[in-house]
XYZ file of C-alpha atoms in Angstrom:
378
model
C 146.753 -28.970 80.163
C 145.893 -32.606 79.649
C 145.948 -33.297 83.377
C 143.680 -30.317 84.057
C 141.071 -31.617 81.619
C 141.123 -35.004 83.290
C 140.639 -33.402 86.705
C 137.676 -31.333 85.567
C 135.907 -34.277 83.989
C 136.496 -36.483 86.986
C 135.216 -33.957 89.499
C 132.175 -32.903 87.501
C 130.609 -36.306 88.051
C 131.241 -36.647 91.778
C 128.363 -38.290 93.590
C 128.375 -37.722 97.327
C 125.565 -40.083 98.253
C 126.025 -41.152 101.846
C 127.165 -37.814 103.252
C 125.340 -36.843 106.419
C 123.830 -33.516 105.380
C 123.181 -32.589 109.021
C 126.906 -32.369 109.722
C 127.821 -29.839 107.054
C 129.441 -26.406 107.216
C 129.283 -23.897 104.371
C 132.340 -21.792 103.475
C 131.814 -18.466 101.700
C 134.571 -17.245 99.382
C 134.857 -14.476 96.775
C 135.396 -14.503 92.996
C 137.084 -11.088 93.036
C 140.465 -10.993 91.278
C 141.339 -7.318 91.704
C 140.745 -4.587 94.256
C 137.736 -2.815 92.762
C 138.559 -1.374 89.345
C 142.304 -1.298 89.986
C 144.950 -3.622 88.581
C 145.981 -4.670 92.087
C 145.425 -8.447 92.495
C 143.022 -9.526 95.234
C 142.768 -13.018 96.652
C 141.135 -15.287 99.195
C 143.415 -15.949 102.156
C 144.590 -19.564 101.854
C 145.483 -20.001 105.521
C 142.071 -18.683 106.582
C 140.513 -21.397 104.435
C 142.622 -24.452 105.172
C 143.054 -24.028 108.944
C 139.285 -23.974 109.648
C 138.668 -26.576 106.932
C 141.174 -28.960 108.499
C 139.705 -28.436 111.975
C 136.133 -29.034 110.804
C 137.031 -32.135 108.785
C 138.933 -33.652 111.713
C 135.914 -32.975 113.941
C 133.753 -35.009 111.551
C 132.023 -32.226 109.617
C 131.680 -31.968 105.853
C 132.541 -28.676 104.153
C 131.143 -27.155 100.963
C 132.410 -24.001 99.256
C 130.388 -21.279 97.568
C 131.239 -17.993 95.878
C 128.849 -15.405 94.418
C 129.461 -16.573 90.843
C 130.541 -20.130 91.558
C 133.575 -21.707 89.928
C 137.226 -20.840 90.475
C 138.410 -18.400 93.109
C 141.742 -16.601 93.388
C 144.059 -17.698 96.207
C 146.856 -15.821 97.914
C 148.833 -15.245 101.117
C 150.371 -18.714 100.767
C 153.305 -20.043 102.733
C 154.605 -23.286 101.223
C 157.012 -23.758 104.121
C 153.991 -24.276 106.374
C 153.302 -28.015 106.535
C 149.506 -27.701 106.679
C 149.349 -25.297 103.743
C 151.707 -27.503 101.751
C 149.526 -30.526 102.496
C 146.464 -28.890 100.964
C 148.311 -27.216 98.090
C 149.368 -30.679 96.929
C 145.923 -32.191 97.489
C 144.455 -32.100 93.980
C 140.997 -33.130 95.110
C 140.787 -30.331 97.689
C 142.196 -27.717 95.320
C 139.612 -28.665 92.730
C 136.881 -28.013 95.278
C 138.174 -24.435 95.268
C 138.292 -24.442 91.489
C 134.660 -25.569 91.328
C 132.941 -23.679 94.155
C 129.167 -23.874 94.054
C 126.804 -21.027 93.278
C 124.597 -19.773 96.134
C 121.509 -20.835 94.161
C 122.687 -24.463 94.379
C 122.653 -24.455 98.168
C 119.910 -25.862 100.427
C 120.392 -23.931 103.660
C 118.690 -26.612 105.767
C 121.628 -28.917 105.053
C 124.085 -26.782 107.029
C 124.767 -26.156 110.703
C 127.111 -23.205 110.237
C 128.289 -20.702 107.669
C 131.890 -19.501 107.643
C 133.153 -16.402 105.814
C 136.855 -16.693 104.987
C 138.992 -13.602 104.491
C 141.569 -12.050 102.233
C 141.231 -8.807 100.282
C 138.879 -10.477 97.805
C 136.322 -10.973 100.590
C 135.578 -7.234 100.540
C 133.945 -7.586 97.123
C 130.814 -9.326 95.895
C 129.888 -11.212 99.055
C 128.210 -8.759 101.441
C 125.679 -7.524 98.883
C 124.747 -10.992 97.585
C 121.086 -11.403 98.580
C 121.078 -15.184 98.132
C 124.056 -15.612 100.459
C 122.367 -13.300 102.969
C 119.248 -15.486 102.921
C 121.284 -18.659 103.335
C 123.063 -17.199 106.368
C 119.768 -16.078 107.870
C 118.176 -19.504 107.465
C 121.162 -21.243 109.037
C 121.154 -18.808 111.946
C 117.399 -19.114 112.485
C 117.766 -22.887 112.839
C 120.126 -22.472 115.797
C 123.171 -22.455 113.516
C 126.396 -20.507 113.761
C 127.659 -17.559 111.721
C 131.445 -17.244 111.715
C 133.882 -14.933 109.961
C 137.559 -14.123 110.047
C 139.600 -11.042 109.155
C 138.234 -9.355 105.987
C 135.656 -12.126 105.816
C 133.685 -10.145 108.409
C 132.790 -7.788 105.541
C 130.527 -10.558 104.265
C 128.159 -10.342 107.229
C 127.782 -6.537 107.069
C 124.251 -6.515 105.633
C 122.733 -9.550 107.332
C 119.207 -8.833 108.547
C 116.498 -10.705 110.411
C 112.944 -11.333 109.204
C 111.945 -7.853 110.408
C 114.627 -6.163 108.334
C 116.800 -5.309 111.313
C 120.498 -6.073 111.652
C 120.976 -9.740 112.540
C 123.894 -8.907 114.813
C 122.516 -5.749 116.439
C 124.026 -5.299 119.904
C 126.493 -8.145 119.451
C 130.253 -7.893 119.721
C 131.881 -8.475 116.357
C 135.502 -8.369 115.233
C 137.317 -8.436 111.932
C 140.310 -6.768 110.352
C 140.218 -3.212 111.751
C 141.000 0.024 109.958
C 143.814 0.708 112.407
C 145.939 -1.853 110.559
C 144.965 -0.762 107.042
C 147.029 1.639 104.954
C 144.326 4.196 104.262
C 146.472 6.041 101.726
C 147.017 2.931 99.624
C 145.103 2.351 96.394
C 143.874 -1.051 97.556
C 142.144 0.488 100.564
C 140.637 3.301 98.527
C 139.047 0.621 96.322
C 137.193 -0.960 99.279
C 133.410 -0.531 98.997
C 133.239 0.197 102.732
C 135.137 0.097 106.007
C 134.463 -3.058 108.031
C 134.651 -1.144 111.323
C 132.250 1.536 110.246
C 129.773 -0.712 108.432
C 129.428 -3.133 111.335
C 128.970 -0.200 113.725
C 126.523 1.499 111.346
C 124.397 -1.652 111.416
C 124.336 -1.611 115.217
C 127.075 -4.150 115.820
C 129.578 -3.523 118.609
C 132.865 -3.696 116.690
C 135.833 -4.697 118.844
C 139.484 -5.305 118.052
C 142.885 -5.880 119.618
C 145.590 -3.288 119.071
C 148.097 -6.125 118.864
C 148.179 -7.736 115.441
C 148.601 -11.500 115.314
C 147.606 -12.214 118.908
C 144.758 -14.576 118.030
C 142.017 -12.131 119.042
C 138.479 -13.439 118.533
C 135.002 -12.917 119.958
C 132.112 -15.231 120.685
C 128.786 -13.490 121.194
C 125.886 -15.896 121.125
C 126.076 -17.764 117.832
C 128.345 -15.230 116.161
C 132.027 -16.222 116.192
C 134.456 -13.772 114.612
C 138.254 -13.485 114.435
C 140.443 -10.452 113.838
C 143.158 -11.917 111.611
C 144.712 -15.232 110.455
C 146.195 -15.912 113.889
C 142.677 -16.531 115.218
C 141.699 -19.104 112.574
C 142.046 -22.220 114.729
C 140.489 -20.564 117.787
C 137.454 -19.453 115.781
C 137.108 -22.955 114.343
C 137.251 -24.633 117.738
C 134.635 -22.247 119.128
C 132.310 -23.036 116.219
C 132.768 -26.754 116.845
C 132.048 -26.313 120.572
C 128.802 -24.449 119.887
C 127.655 -26.999 117.313
C 128.291 -29.881 119.694
C 126.146 -28.125 122.291
C 123.357 -26.963 119.996
C 123.082 -30.115 117.920
C 123.527 -32.947 120.367
C 121.443 -35.313 118.256
C 123.956 -35.155 115.422
C 127.097 -37.161 115.834
C 130.047 -35.627 113.969
C 132.347 -38.002 115.800
C 130.960 -40.713 113.495
C 132.768 -39.965 110.272
C 130.803 -39.793 107.056
C 131.398 -42.339 104.305
C 133.248 -39.715 102.296
C 135.538 -38.878 105.225
C 136.269 -42.573 105.873
C 137.052 -43.285 102.225
C 139.278 -40.221 102.005
C 141.113 -41.427 105.105
C 141.875 -44.897 103.747
C 143.006 -43.465 100.411
C 145.396 -41.193 102.301
C 146.547 -44.234 104.298
C 147.495 -45.834 100.979
C 149.085 -42.695 99.463
C 150.932 -41.456 102.548
C 151.685 -44.921 103.911
C 153.493 -45.868 100.700
C 155.355 -42.542 100.508
C 156.441 -42.477 104.145
C 157.287 -46.117 104.779
C 154.246 -46.948 106.945
C 153.076 -50.487 106.086
C 150.681 -50.470 109.057
C 148.627 -47.771 107.296
C 148.407 -49.919 104.161
C 147.213 -52.877 106.229
C 144.516 -50.602 107.613
C 143.402 -49.469 104.155
C 143.468 -52.771 102.264
C 141.273 -55.847 102.543
C 143.503 -58.878 103.351
C 142.687 -60.413 99.949
C 143.345 -57.176 98.044
C 145.063 -57.459 94.651
C 146.629 -55.017 92.194
C 146.047 -55.320 88.446
C 147.817 -53.788 85.469
C 148.785 -54.622 81.910
C 152.478 -55.015 81.047
C 153.598 -55.931 77.507
C 149.995 -56.745 76.612
C 149.796 -59.246 79.488
C 147.610 -58.998 82.573
C 149.813 -58.721 85.637
C 148.265 -59.533 89.026
C 150.067 -58.735 92.230
C 148.849 -59.568 95.732
C 148.299 -56.841 98.296
C 150.393 -58.776 100.797
C 153.334 -58.704 98.398
C 152.890 -54.974 97.837
C 152.833 -54.223 101.574
C 155.837 -56.473 102.188
C 157.898 -54.251 99.885
C 157.192 -51.175 102.010
C 160.086 -50.835 104.425
C 159.306 -49.209 107.772
C 160.491 -45.615 107.868
C 161.875 -45.632 104.310
C 160.460 -42.558 102.596
C 160.343 -41.990 98.867
C 159.594 -39.041 96.633
C 156.007 -39.863 95.638
C 153.422 -37.080 95.327
C 149.864 -38.400 95.517
C 146.523 -36.692 94.944
C 142.952 -37.948 95.249
C 141.201 -37.016 92.003
C 137.652 -38.328 92.479
C 135.409 -40.342 94.792
C 132.009 -41.760 93.803
C 129.855 -43.411 96.502
C 126.658 -45.440 96.220
C 125.416 -47.087 99.431
C 128.095 -49.641 100.420
C 130.188 -49.415 97.245
C 132.550 -46.744 95.987
C 135.073 -46.125 93.265
C 137.965 -43.679 93.458
C 140.757 -42.314 91.318
C 144.178 -41.081 92.384
C 147.302 -39.827 90.673
C 150.776 -40.670 91.950
C 153.736 -38.743 90.549
C 157.325 -39.904 90.949
C 159.289 -36.859 89.729
C 161.485 -37.446 86.674
C 160.255 -41.037 86.458
C 156.569 -41.902 86.132
C 153.027 -40.780 86.700
C 150.679 -43.529 87.899
C 146.905 -43.377 87.592
C 145.183 -45.604 90.161
C 141.572 -46.781 90.134
C 140.105 -48.308 93.295
C 137.096 -50.448 94.133
C 136.166 -49.816 97.754
C 133.487 -51.705 99.689
C 131.886 -51.242 103.081
C 131.316 -54.238 105.295
C 131.095 -54.605 109.068
C 130.701 -50.809 109.081
C 134.224 -50.308 107.672
C 135.430 -49.277 104.229
C 138.277 -51.278 102.649
C 140.088 -51.118 99.331
C 139.436 -54.505 97.697
C 140.838 -53.864 94.226
C 143.270 -51.536 92.497
C 143.955 -51.304 88.791
C 146.494 -48.880 87.458
C 148.401 -47.588 84.489
C 151.389 -45.295 84.093
C 153.299 -43.099 81.699
C 156.975 -42.278 81.663
C 157.975 -38.692 82.462
C 160.702 -36.822 80.614
C 163.589 -36.231 82.946
C 163.031 -32.482 82.931
C 159.229 -32.479 83.111
C 157.966 -30.251 85.919
C 155.004 -31.168 88.126
């Protein structure tokens, strides 16, 4: 409970000055926790969030999350044996973005190049009928942007209309999770407000699907990119990226934002230490970097060179690190991270990070720690 409070306070004050607003993609999620009025849990599909998110971030785009009510969203369909899912499940900073999704009223549509509707059973509820989200999608689309959806996320675009009140996707090929794969006798399906197939067709879309589940089926029709199920997540993402690179040649997502660069060097520190990769630490730290802490009421200063020298190549250790907060102002930034060594200690790290010669470097780290009971779970 104590850690949760710290996370909330840290993230509430995030200042993302320096982010290139022209290279942003908006993710739409749902707050729904149950299928309609049933007691059957509903959730946002984790894979359908993190696969596109990872692809967009690596391509140099920033991603924001919204939900109709804002705040926390339910997550499901997780596979912790999948390395990418595990990576994001243990990324406290990313998970708190999902815990603190923005409200649609907080969004300036002009700041985004694309809107992406993620899936999961929860996506059937609360999104499609949200007028503010509809307007945001319309504004993005009218500025040559992309509308993308995957699986049940396609439900979210059902009622999109143009300025004349006509279906925004009339005549276009659209896919999503088809009724053929639903259990129509099940209570969850009976709770759906509508059928994706029928609603898209009713609004003059040309609904298409593959009779083979899990074959990566997706469709690109103009600036609509839709996928049938989770297997199409990466393909849909890559198609969105390709369209954006063509339609917005004056933006340069290959040049990483300040936030992306700072996140990268923090991960170089966290993962480099955990995996025995001193070369990543050398990349993250300024050559004159020092570490500071207090031990027995005495200031202890340790050089960065000494710290790196103790990292043996290829020697991994059981350290679990999370980025908690990043605050940027022009060429200066501060950051906070938590490093847990199970059954031993939890470290809290504070960083001073500066940008010079167009590169961010960690120039200072102060830290504290607390001992963990041997049986304390993380």
